[in-house]
Coordinates of C-alpha atoms in Angstrom, one line a residue:
Chain A
X1 CA 11.3 -53.4 33.4
X2 CA 10.0 -51.8 36.6
X3 CA 7.5 -53.4 38.8
X4 CA 4.5 -51.5 37.4
X5 CA 5.5 -52.4 33.8
X6 CA 5.9 -56.0 34.8
X7 CA 2.5 -56.0 36.5
X8 CA 0.9 -54.5 33.4
X9 CA 2.6 -57.1 31.3
X10 CA 1.3 -59.8 33.6
X11 CA -2.3 -58.5 33.3
X12 CA -2.0 -58.3 29.5
X13 CA -0.9 -61.9 29.5
X14 CA -3.6 -62.8 31.8
X15 CA -6.3 -61.5 29.5
X16 CA -4.8 -63.3 26.5
X17 CA -4.6 -66.5 28.5
X18 CA -8.3 -66.1 29.4
X19 CA -9.2 -65.6 25.7
X20 CA -7.3 -68.7 24.8
X21 CA -8.9 -70.6 27.7
X22 CA -12.3 -69.7 26.1
X23 CA -11.1 -71.1 22.7
X24 CA -9.8 -74.2 24.4
X25 CA -13.1 -74.7 26.2
X26 CA -14.9 -74.3 22.9
X27 CA -12.7 -76.8 21.2
X28 CA -13.2 -79.2 24.1
X29 CA -16.9 -79.3 23.5
X30 CA -16.2 -80.3 19.9
X31 CA -13.2 -82.6 20.3
X32 CA -13.3 -83.6 23.9
X33 CA -17.0 -84.3 24.2
X34 CA -17.9 -85.2 20.6
X35 CA -14.7 -86.2 18.9
X36 CA -15.1 -83.6 16.1
X37 CA -12.0 -82.3 14.5
X38 CA -12.2 -78.5 13.9
X39 CA -9.2 -77.3 12.0
X40 CA -10.7 -73.8 11.5
X41 CA -10.8 -72.5 15.1
X42 CA -9.2 -69.2 13.9
X43 CA -12.1 -68.7 11.4
X44 CA -14.8 -68.8 14.1
X45 CA -12.6 -66.6 16.3
X46 CA -12.3 -64.1 13.5
X47 CA -16.0 -64.1 12.8
X48 CA -16.7 -63.4 16.4
X49 CA -14.1 -60.6 16.6
X50 CA -15.3 -58.8 13.5
X51 CA -19.0 -59.1 14.2
X52 CA -18.7 -57.7 17.7
X53 CA -16.5 -54.9 16.4
X54 CA -18.9 -54.0 13.6
X55 CA -21.9 -53.9 16.0
X56 CA -20.2 -51.7 18.6
X57 CA -17.7 -49.5 16.7
X58 CA -18.6 -46.0 15.6
X59 CA -19.7 -45.7 12.0
X60 CA -17.1 -44.8 9.3
X61 CA -17.7 -44.0 5.6
X62 CA -16.8 -46.8 3.2
X63 CA -17.6 -49.5 5.8
X64 CA -20.9 -51.1 6.7
X65 CA -22.5 -51.1 10.1
X66 CA -20.8 -49.4 13.0
X67 CA -23.9 -49.2 15.1
X68 CA -22.4 -48.3 18.4
X69 CA -24.5 -50.8 20.2
X70 CA -23.7 -51.9 23.7
X71 CA -20.8 -54.4 24.1
X72 CA -23.1 -57.1 25.4
X73 CA -25.1 -57.0 22.1
X74 CA -21.9 -57.4 20.2
X75 CA -20.8 -60.4 22.2
X76 CA -24.1 -62.1 21.7
X77 CA -24.0 -61.3 18.0
X78 CA -20.5 -62.8 17.8
X79 CA -21.7 -66.1 19.3
X80 CA -24.8 -66.2 17.1
X81 CA -22.7 -65.5 13.9
X82 CA -20.2 -68.2 14.7
X83 CA -23.0 -70.7 15.4
X84 CA -24.7 -69.7 12.2
X85 CA -21.6 -70.5 10.2
X86 CA -21.0 -73.7 12.0
X87 CA -24.5 -75.0 11.4
X88 CA -24.5 -75.6 7.6
X89 CA -20.9 -76.9 7.6
X90 CA -21.8 -79.4 10.3
X91 CA -25.0 -80.3 8.7
X92 CA -23.2 -81.3 5.4
X93 CA -20.1 -83.0 6.8
X94 CA -21.2 -84.7 10.1
X95 CA -22.8 -87.5 8.2
X96 CA -19.3 -88.7 7.4
X97 CA -16.2 -89.4 9.4
X98 CA -14.6 -86.5 11.3
X99 CA -11.9 -86.2 8.6
X100 CA -14.4 -84.6 6.2
X101 CA -15.4 -82.0 8.9
X102 CA -11.7 -81.2 9.4
X103 CA -11.2 -80.6 5.6
X104 CA -14.3 -78.5 5.5
X105 CA -13.3 -76.4 8.5
X106 CA -9.9 -75.6 6.9
X107 CA -11.9 -74.4 3.9
X108 CA -14.2 -72.2 6.1
X109 CA -11.3 -70.6 7.8
X110 CA -9.6 -69.9 4.5
X111 CA -12.7 -68.3 3.0
X112 CA -13.3 -66.2 6.1
X113 CA -9.8 -65.0 5.7
X114 CA -10.3 -64.3 2.0
X115 CA -13.5 -62.3 2.6
X116 CA -11.8 -60.2 5.3
X117 CA -8.8 -59.5 3.1
X118 CA -10.9 -58.7 0.1
X119 CA -14.0 -56.9 1.3
X120 CA -12.9 -53.5 2.5
X121 CA -16.5 -52.6 3.1
X122 CA -16.5 -55.2 5.9
X123 CA -13.1 -54.9 7.4
X124 CA -12.3 -51.2 6.8
X125 CA -9.4 -52.1 4.5
X126 CA -5.9 -51.5 5.6
X127 CA -6.9 -49.2 8.4
X128 CA -9.0 -52.0 9.9
X129 CA -11.7 -51.2 12.4
X130 CA -10.7 -48.9 15.2
X131 CA -12.4 -47.2 18.1
X132 CA -14.0 -50.4 19.3
X133 CA -15.3 -49.7 22.8
X134 CA -13.9 -51.6 25.8
X135 CA -16.0 -52.2 28.9
X136 CA -14.4 -50.2 31.8
X137 CA -12.4 -48.4 29.1
X138 CA -12.9 -45.0 30.7
X139 CA -11.0 -46.0 33.8
X140 CA -7.3 -45.0 34.2
X141 CA -5.1 -47.4 32.1
X142 CA -4.0 -49.8 34.8
X143 CA -7.5 -50.1 36.3
X144 CA -9.1 -50.6 33.0
X145 CA -6.7 -53.4 32.2
X146 CA -7.3 -55.0 35.6
X147 CA -11.1 -54.7 35.2
X148 CA -10.9 -56.3 31.8
X149 CA -8.8 -59.1 33.2
X150 CA -11.6 -59.7 35.7
X151 CA -14.3 -59.6 33.0
X152 CA -12.4 -62.1 30.8
X153 CA -11.9 -64.6 33.6
X154 CA -15.4 -64.0 34.7
X155 CA -16.5 -65.2 31.2
X156 CA -14.1 -68.2 31.5
X157 CA -15.7 -69.1 34.8
X158 CA -19.3 -68.7 33.5
X159 CA -18.6 -70.8 30.4
X160 CA -16.7 -73.4 32.5
X161 CA -19.6 -73.7 34.9
X162 CA -22.2 -73.9 32.1
X163 CA -20.2 -76.6 30.3
X164 CA -19.7 -78.6 33.5
X165 CA -23.4 -78.6 34.1
X166 CA -24.1 -79.6 30.6
X167 CA -21.5 -82.4 30.8
X168 CA -23.1 -83.8 34.0
X169 CA -26.5 -83.6 32.5
X170 CA -27.9 -86.5 30.4
X171 CA -26.7 -84.6 27.4
X172 CA -23.1 -84.9 28.5
X173 CA -23.4 -88.6 29.2
X174 CA -25.0 -89.1 25.8
X175 CA -22.2 -87.3 24.1
X176 CA -19.6 -89.5 25.7
X177 CA -21.6 -92.6 24.8
X178 CA -21.7 -91.5 21.2
X179 CA -18.0 -90.7 21.2
X180 CA -17.0 -94.1 22.7
X181 CA -19.4 -96.2 20.7
X182 CA -21.4 -94.6 18.0
X183 CA -23.1 -97.8 16.9
X184 CA -24.2 -98.7 20.4
X185 CA -25.5 -95.2 21.1
X186 CA -27.4 -95.2 17.8
X187 CA -28.9 -98.6 18.7
X188 CA -30.1 -97.1 21.9
X189 CA -32.1 -94.6 19.9
X190 CA -29.8 -91.7 20.3
X191 CA -29.7 -89.3 17.4
X192 CA -26.0 -89.3 16.8
X193 CA -25.9 -86.7 14.0
X194 CA -28.1 -84.2 15.8
X195 CA -26.1 -84.4 19.0
X196 CA -22.8 -83.9 17.1
X197 CA -24.2 -81.0 15.3
X198 CA -25.2 -79.5 18.7
X199 CA -21.7 -79.9 20.1
X200 CA -20.2 -78.4 17.0
X201 CA -22.4 -75.4 17.1
X202 CA -22.0 -74.9 20.8
X203 CA -18.2 -75.0 20.5
X204 CA -18.2 -72.6 17.6
X205 CA -20.3 -70.1 19.5
X206 CA -17.8 -70.2 22.4
X207 CA -15.0 -69.6 19.9
X208 CA -16.9 -66.6 18.5
X209 CA -17.3 -65.2 22.0
X210 CA -13.5 -65.5 22.5
X211 CA -13.1 -63.5 19.4
X212 CA -15.4 -60.8 20.7
X213 CA -13.6 -60.7 24.1
X214 CA -10.3 -60.3 22.1
X215 CA -11.4 -57.5 19.9
X216 CA -12.8 -55.3 22.7
X217 CA -9.5 -55.8 24.6
X218 CA -7.4 -54.8 21.6
X219 CA -9.9 -52.0 20.6
X220 CA -8.9 -52.4 16.9
X221 CA -8.5 -55.1 14.4
X222 CA -7.0 -55.7 10.9
X223 CA -7.3 -58.8 8.8
X224 CA -3.6 -59.4 9.5
X225 CA -4.1 -59.5 13.2
X226 CA -5.1 -63.1 13.3
X227 CA -2.6 -65.7 12.0
X228 CA -5.1 -68.5 11.2
X229 CA -2.7 -71.5 11.4
X230 CA -1.1 -70.3 14.6
X231 CA -4.3 -69.6 16.5
X232 CA -5.8 -72.9 15.5
X233 CA -2.8 -74.9 16.3
X234 CA -2.0 -73.2 19.6
X235 CA -5.6 -74.0 20.7
X236 CA -5.2 -77.6 19.7
X237 CA -2.0 -78.1 21.5
X238 CA -3.5 -76.4 24.6
X239 CA -6.4 -78.8 24.7
X240 CA -4.4 -81.9 23.9
X241 CA -1.7 -81.1 26.5
X242 CA -4.2 -80.0 29.2
X243 CA -6.4 -83.1 28.7
X244 CA -9.2 -83.3 26.1
X245 CA -12.5 -84.1 27.6
X246 CA -11.6 -82.3 30.8
X247 CA -12.6 -78.6 31.1
X248 CA -10.1 -77.9 33.8
X249 CA -7.5 -79.5 31.6
X250 CA -8.5 -77.2 28.7
X251 CA -7.9 -74.1 30.9
X252 CA -4.7 -75.5 32.4
X253 CA -3.4 -76.2 28.9
X254 CA -4.1 -72.7 27.8
X255 CA -2.1 -71.3 30.8
X256 CA 0.9 -73.5 30.2
X257 CA 1.1 -73.2 26.4
X258 CA 0.6 -69.4 26.4
X259 CA 3.2 -68.9 29.0
X260 CA 5.7 -71.0 27.1
X261 CA 4.7 -69.4 23.8
X262 CA 5.0 -65.8 24.9
X263 CA 8.1 -66.2 27.1
X264 CA 9.8 -67.9 24.2
X265 CA 8.9 -64.8 22.2
X266 CA 10.5 -62.6 24.8
X267 CA 13.6 -64.7 24.4
X268 CA 13.7 -64.7 20.6
X269 CA 13.1 -60.9 20.5
X270 CA 16.4 -60.4 22.3
X271 CA 18.4 -62.4 19.7
X272 CA 20.4 -60.5 17.1
X273 CA 18.2 -59.5 14.1
X274 CA 19.7 -62.0 11.6
X275 CA 18.7 -65.0 13.6
X276 CA 15.6 -63.6 15.2
X277 CA 13.4 -64.3 12.2
X278 CA 14.6 -67.9 12.0
X279 CA 14.1 -68.3 15.8
X280 CA 10.5 -67.4 15.2
X281 CA 10.0 -70.4 12.9
X282 CA 11.9 -72.7 15.2
X283 CA 9.3 -71.8 17.9
X284 CA 6.6 -73.0 15.6
X285 CA 8.6 -76.1 14.9
X286 CA 8.9 -76.8 18.6
X287 CA 5.1 -76.4 19.1
X288 CA 4.5 -78.9 16.3
X289 CA 7.0 -81.3 17.8
X290 CA 5.4 -80.9 21.3
X291 CA 2.0 -82.1 19.9
X292 CA 3.7 -85.2 18.5
X293 CA 5.4 -85.9 21.9
X294 CA 2.1 -85.5 23.8
X295 CA 0.3 -87.7 21.3
X296 CA 3.0 -90.3 21.7
X297 CA 3.7 -90.2 25.4
X298 CA 0.8 -88.7 27.2
X299 CA -2.2 -88.8 24.8
X300 CA -4.7 -88.3 27.7
X301 CA -3.1 -85.0 28.6
X302 CA -2.0 -83.6 32.0
X303 CA -5.5 -83.8 33.5
X304 CA -7.1 -86.9 32.0
X305 CA -10.8 -87.0 31.5
X306 CA -11.4 -90.0 33.7
X307 CA -10.7 -88.5 37.1
X308 CA -13.2 -85.8 36.6
X309 CA -16.0 -88.0 35.3
X310 CA -16.0 -90.3 38.3
X311 CA -16.4 -87.4 40.6
X312 CA -19.3 -85.7 38.8
X313 CA -21.4 -88.7 38.0
Chain B
X1 CA -13.8 -62.9 -26.2
X2 CA -12.9 -65.4 -28.9
X3 CA -12.8 -69.1 -28.3
X4 CA -9.0 -69.1 -28.7
X5 CA -8.6 -66.4 -26.0
X6 CA -10.8 -68.4 -23.7
X7 CA -8.5 -71.4 -24.2
X8 CA -5.2 -69.4 -23.9
X9 CA -6.1 -67.4 -20.9
X10 CA -8.4 -69.7 -18.9
X11 CA -8.4 -73.3 -20.1
X12 CA -4.6 -73.8 -20.5
X13 CA -3.8 -72.3 -17.1
X14 CA -6.7 -74.3 -15.7
X15 CA -5.3 -77.6 -17.1
X16 CA -1.8 -76.8 -15.8
X17 CA -3.0 -76.1 -12.2
X18 CA -5.4 -79.0 -12.6
X19 CA -2.5 -81.4 -13.4
X20 CA -0.6 -80.1 -10.4
X21 CA -3.7 -80.6 -8.1
X22 CA -4.0 -84.1 -9.6
X23 CA -0.5 -85.1 -8.6
X24 CA -1.2 -84.0 -5.1
X25 CA -4.6 -85.5 -5.0
X26 CA -3.3 -88.9 -6.0
X27 CA -1.2 -89.1 -2.9
X28 CA -4.1 -87.9 -0.8
X29 CA -6.5 -90.4 -2.3
X30 CA -4.1 -93.3 -1.9
X31 CA -3.4 -92.4 1.8
X32 CA -7.1 -91.8 2.5
X33 CA -8.0 -95.1 0.7
X34 CA -5.3 -97.4 1.9
X35 CA -4.2 -96.0 5.3
X36 CA -7.7 -94.4 5.9
X37 CA -6.9 -91.0 7.1
X38 CA -6.8 -87.5 5.7
X39 CA -3.2 -86.4 5.5
X40 CA -3.0 -82.7 6.2
X41 CA 0.8 -82.4 5.8
X42 CA 0.5 -83.2 2.1
X43 CA 0.5 -79.6 0.9
X44 CA 3.6 -78.8 3.0
X45 CA 5.2 -82.0 1.7
X46 CA 4.8 -80.6 -1.8
X47 CA 6.4 -77.3 -0.5
X48 CA 9.3 -79.3 0.9
X49 CA 9.8 -81.1 -2.4
X50 CA 9.8 -77.8 -4.4
X51 CA 12.4 -76.3 -2.1
X52 CA 14.6 -79.4 -2.1
X53 CA 14.7 -79.0 -5.9
X54 CA 15.5 -75.4 -5.4
X55 CA 18.3 -76.3 -3.1
X56 CA 19.7 -78.7 -5.7
X57 CA 19.4 -76.1 -8.4
X58 CA 21.1 -73.5 -6.2
X59 CA 23.9 -75.6 -4.7
X60 CA 24.8 -78.0 -7.4
X61 CA 23.9 -75.7 -10.3
X62 CA 21.6 -78.5 -11.7
X63 CA 19.0 -77.8 -14.3
X64 CA 15.6 -77.7 -12.6
X65 CA 14.5 -80.7 -14.7
X66 CA 17.4 -82.8 -13.5
X67 CA 16.7 -81.7 -9.9
X68 CA 13.1 -82.8 -10.1
X69 CA 13.6 -86.6 -10.0
X70 CA 16.2 -86.3 -7.2
X71 CA 13.8 -84.0 -5.2
X72 CA 11.1 -86.6 -5.7
X73 CA 13.3 -89.4 -4.4
X74 CA 14.4 -87.3 -1.4
X75 CA 10.8 -86.3 -0.6
X76 CA 9.7 -89.9 -0.9
X77 CA 12.3 -90.9 1.7
X78 CA 11.2 -88.0 4.0
X79 CA 7.6 -89.3 3.6
X80 CA 8.6 -92.8 4.7
X81 CA 10.6 -91.4 7.7
X82 CA 7.7 -89.1 8.7
X83 CA 5.3 -92.1 8.7
X84 CA 7.7 -94.2 10.8
X85 CA 8.4 -91.5 13.3
X86 CA 5.1 -89.7 13.7
X87 CA 2.2 -91.8 12.3
X88 CA 3.1 -95.4 12.7
X89 CA 2.7 -95.5 16.5
X90 CA -0.8 -94.1 16.2
X91 CA -1.9 -97.0 14.0
X92 CA -4.0 -98.8 16.6
X93 CA -5.6 -95.6 17.9
X94 CA -8.6 -93.7 16.4
X95 CA -7.6 -92.5 12.9
X96 CA -8.5 -89.0 13.7
X97 CA -5.4 -88.8 16.0
X98 CA -3.2 -89.4 13.0
X99 CA -5.1 -86.6 11.2
X100 CA -4.2 -84.3 14.1
X101 CA -0.5 -85.5 14.1
X102 CA -0.4 -84.7 10.4
X103 CA -1.6 -81.2 11.0
X104 CA 1.4 -80.9 13.4
X105 CA 3.7 -82.3 10.9
X106 CA 2.5 -79.8 8.3
X107 CA 3.5 -77.0 10.6
X108 CA 6.9 -78.6 11.3
X109 CA 7.7 -79.1 7.6
X110 CA 6.7 -75.6 6.8
X111 CA 8.9 -74.1 9.6
X112 CA 11.8 -76.2 8.5
X113 CA 11.5 -74.8 5.0
X114 CA 11.1 -71.3 6.4
X115 CA 14.2 -71.6 8.5
X116 CA 16.4 -73.1 5.8
X117 CA 15.2 -71.1 2.8
X118 CA 13.6 -68.0 4.3
X119 CA 10.1 -66.7 3.6
X120 CA 10.8 -64.5 0.5
X121 CA 9.3 -65.8 -2.7
X122 CA 11.9 -67.5 -5.0
X123 CA 12.2 -68.8 -8.5
X124 CA 14.1 -71.7 -10.1
X125 CA 15.4 -69.5 -12.9
X126 CA 15.0 -65.8 -13.7
X127 CA 14.0 -64.3 -17.0
X128 CA 10.8 -64.2 -18.9
X129 CA 9.8 -67.2 -21.0
X130 CA 7.7 -66.2 -24.0
X131 CA 4.9 -68.4 -25.0
X132 CA 5.1 -69.9 -28.5
X133 CA 2.2 -70.1 -30.8
X134 CA 1.0 -73.5 -31.9
X135 CA -1.6 -72.6 -34.5
X136 CA -3.0 -69.9 -32.1
X137 CA -2.6 -71.9 -29.0
X138 CA -0.1 -70.0 -26.8
X139 CA 2.1 -72.4 -24.8
X140 CA 5.3 -72.1 -22.9
X141 CA 7.7 -75.0 -23.0
X142 CA 7.5 -75.5 -19.2
X143 CA 3.7 -75.8 -19.5
X144 CA 4.1 -78.6 -22.1
X145 CA 6.7 -80.4 -19.9
X146 CA 4.4 -80.0 -16.9
X147 CA 1.5 -81.6 -18.7
X148 CA 3.6 -84.3 -20.3
X149 CA 5.4 -85.3 -17.1
X150 CA 2.1 -85.3 -15.1
X151 CA 0.5 -87.5 -17.8
X152 CA 3.5 -89.8 -17.8
X153 CA 3.5 -90.2 -14.1
X154 CA -0.2 -90.9 -13.9
X155 CA -0.1 -93.5 -16.7
X156 CA 2.9 -95.2 -15.1
X157 CA 1.2 -95.3 -11.7
X158 CA -2.0 -96.7 -13.1
X159 CA -0.1 -99.4 -15.0
X160 CA 1.8 -100.2 -11.8
X161 CA -1.4 -100.5 -9.8
X162 CA -3.1 -102.6 -12.4
X163 CA -0.5 -105.1 -13.5
X164 CA 2.3 -105.5 -10.8
X165 CA 2.2 -107.6 -7.7
X166 CA 2.8 -104.6 -5.5
X167 CA 0.1 -102.6 -7.2
X168 CA -2.4 -105.4 -6.7
X169 CA -1.4 -105.6 -3.0
X170 CA -2.0 -101.9 -2.6
X171 CA -5.5 -102.2 -4.2
X172 CA -6.2 -105.3 -2.0
X173 CA -5.3 -103.4 1.1
X174 CA -7.5 -100.5 0.0
X175 CA -10.4 -102.8 -0.4
X176 CA -10.1 -104.8 2.8
X177 CA -6.9 -104.6 4.9
X178 CA -7.8 -107.6 7.1
X179 CA -8.5 -109.9 4.2
X180 CA -5.4 -108.7 2.4
X181 CA -3.3 -109.6 5.4
X182 CA -4.8 -113.0 5.6
X183 CA -4.0 -113.5 2.0
X184 CA -0.4 -112.8 2.7
X185 CA -0.1 -109.2 1.8
X186 CA 2.6 -107.5 3.8
X187 CA 0.7 -104.5 5.2
X188 CA 3.8 -102.8 6.4
X189 CA 5.5 -102.9 3.0
X190 CA 2.4 -101.7 1.3
X191 CA 2.2 -98.7 3.7
X192 CA 5.8 -97.9 2.9
X193 CA 5.2 -98.1 -0.8
X194 CA 2.2 -95.9 -0.4
X195 CA 4.3 -93.2 1.2
X196 CA 7.0 -93.5 -1.4
X197 CA 4.5 -92.9 -4.2
X198 CA 2.6 -90.1 -2.3
X199 CA 5.8 -88.3 -1.3
X200 CA 7.3 -88.4 -4.8
X201 CA 4.1 -87.2 -6.4
X202 CA 3.7 -84.5 -3.8
X203 CA 7.2 -83.3 -4.6
X204 CA 6.4 -83.2 -8.3
X205 CA 3.3 -81.2 -7.6
X206 CA 5.3 -78.7 -5.5
X207 CA 7.9 -78.5 -8.2
X208 CA 5.5 -77.8 -11.0
X209 CA 3.7 -75.3 -8.9
X210 CA 7.0 -73.5 -8.3
X211 CA 8.2 -73.6 -11.9
X212 CA 4.9 -72.3 -13.3
X213 CA 4.6 -69.5 -10.8
X214 CA 7.0 -69.0 -7.9
X215 CA 8.1 -70.7 -4.7
X216 CA 6.8 -69.5 -1.4
X217 CA 6.5 -71.3 1.9
X218 CA 2.7 -71.2 1.9
X219 CA 2.2 -72.6 -1.6
X220 CA 1.5 -76.2 -0.5
X221 CA -0.8 -75.3 2.3
X222 CA -2.8 -73.0 0.0
X223 CA -3.2 -75.9 -2.5
X224 CA -4.2 -78.4 0.1
X225 CA -7.9 -77.6 0.0
X226 CA -8.0 -77.9 -3.8
X227 CA -6.2 -81.3 -3.6
X228 CA -8.6 -82.7 -1.0
X229 CA -11.6 -81.4 -3.0
X230 CA -10.1 -83.1 -6.1
X231 CA -9.6 -86.4 -4.2
X232 CA -13.2 -86.4 -2.8
X233 CA -14.7 -85.2 -6.1
X234 CA -13.0 -88.1 -8.0
X235 CA -13.8 -90.7 -5.3
X236 CA -11.6 -91.5 -2.4
X237 CA -9.1 -94.3 -3.3
X238 CA -9.5 -93.8 -7.0
X239 CA -6.4 -92.7 -8.9
X240 CA -8.3 -91.9 -12.1
X241 CA -10.8 -90.0 -9.9
X242 CA -8.0 -87.9 -8.4
X243 CA -6.8 -87.0 -11.9
X244 CA -10.3 -86.0 -13.2
X245 CA -11.1 -84.3 -9.9
X246 CA -7.8 -82.3 -10.1
X247 CA -8.4 -81.2 -13.7
X248 CA -12.0 -80.2 -12.9
X249 CA -11.0 -78.1 -9.9
X250 CA -8.2 -76.5 -11.8
X251 CA -10.5 -75.6 -14.7
X252 CA -13.3 -74.3 -12.5
X253 CA -10.9 -72.2 -10.5
X254 CA -9.6 -70.5 -13.6
X255 CA -13.0 -70.1 -15.2
X256 CA -14.5 -68.7 -12.0
X257 CA -12.5 -65.6 -12.6
X258 CA -15.0 -64.8 -15.4
X259 CA -17.8 -64.4 -12.9
X260 CA -16.2 -63.9 -9.5
X261 CA -13.5 -61.5 -8.2
X262 CA -10.2 -63.3 -8.7
X263 CA -9.5 -63.2 -5.0
X264 CA -12.2 -65.8 -4.5
X265 CA -10.5 -68.3 -6.9
X266 CA -9.6 -70.5 -3.9
X267 CA -13.1 -70.6 -2.6
X268 CA -14.4 -72.5 -5.6
X269 CA -12.6 -75.7 -4.5
X270 CA -14.5 -75.4 -1.2
X271 CA -17.8 -74.9 -2.9
X272 CA -17.2 -78.0 -5.1
X273 CA -16.3 -80.0 -2.0
X274 CA -19.5 -79.1 -0.2
X275 CA -21.6 -79.8 -3.3
X276 CA -20.1 -83.2 -3.9
X277 CA -20.6 -84.1 -0.3
X278 CA -24.2 -83.1 -0.6
X279 CA -25.1 -84.8 -3.8
X280 CA -22.6 -87.7 -4.4
X281 CA -20.3 -88.3 -1.4
X282 CA -18.7 -91.3 -3.1
X283 CA -17.4 -89.1 -5.9
X284 CA -17.5 -89.4 -9.7
X285 CA -15.7 -92.8 -9.8
X286 CA -17.6 -94.3 -6.8
X287 CA -14.8 -94.3 -4.3
X288 CA -15.0 -94.9 -0.5
X289 CA -17.1 -92.9 1.9
X290 CA -15.4 -93.0 5.3

């Protein structure tokens, strides 16, 4: 690969890392702040991706919407849709222990996948949705990529900043109090269920935004583009390794895991065809094992929550 | 459509998949009730059991029915080892961390199956088995055996829980682990026993899923939601609840095809799960609500 190709590849990776950083930040609101187990990250991601695509892509016969609205409207709609799906699920399951939420989110992700596979009216069938506009898409290829990299990381910074503010505010302290001792927080008059629901919805909205950022980068999407288990699981290991409860940890985890994940893909692609497919599954195994190791030996992650809390409060 | 057609095309398949869900749901409900966490690797444990049986059929040329008990024993052993290696050390930490670890284990089990056996769908034996008529009821011999074996396993387990020392210890730990320990129940041994039962039944569920349709590496994961819905519908911790829940979910899934596009069969389990959490979270048989 020549220098320019390498640089293009780095930019491409950079955008994807930014998208995963957004997902990881969204999950941190749910898991890190509120202790909620969302096993359907990919579902909210897909909803965001599809909704923003449908709002902004050109109309096509045999498919609904295609309103060619500005990208910003699409992104906003993506967040709103993900939040709207999170709301009833949280409402029903958050009265119980987090296990129930986890089971329900697996179901949500499965159903979203089923709907996208089945309803051609929505997903454009096998052709998928194409012609999705990209901000700065009219620039020459390299500049367009670079501009999108800036935009993606701009979003990461904005979300990071907003979450940090939220965490330092009374709301953040209340969330931590509820997570650490639910009974005590409830006894202090805090509405535990409502706060949890807020955290779940907020996190889901950020995941929807990540989906929208992804789809405008790729400019096209098919139901097969998102492997639900892989997306969900990668985001989890990112957050756990980086340090749940710490937003900088969430971003750091996204960088580390994505670099390991995609460089191991480069490696396995060079293997002879007969073992290449098996190597693909061994990669998955290693990611699963990595989670076990982190849980066992460094459950607080690389950037533990504590250091950060002391500084901000 | 005549009543007989309804039974042959919807009720019988519903009862078959219902018994399979029941076998999986029993393990889930025991783990949820006794160890107190949702075990997300249960579906993939079923997949593993099914493929272990396939390996025995392929390598030793065993009949699938001989391979089944061996596969159950092997999967039970795997379950005990998984608990020791991946779950045990999280015992004192919040339970939700074990749930997360089990999600990782699910992924690991599946990738092991994919590496060893590949991702193409497989079958235990080729050839078409024609259904025989029993006074209008169309049944295949494998369906009869599935139903009979599942019933036998459930009755055996229920008698075990009710009348034996170890069964009583398991129920005691499910009711109150602290009190059980004070009364001399060996928590560690009960945990191990729970995994033996859950692993063996999961393998049976996977095997029957495979022999009634085909084996693929996602089969267990796809059944996981239905198994959880069955366990919660019946009441967490209740074996008889898991059985009834499994049968209800299996039947409703098959019958839903009458009113919904068949692609949405899987969604019915989710709808039932949400409904039961809304109206009666303790389930039909008044299980635990965690």
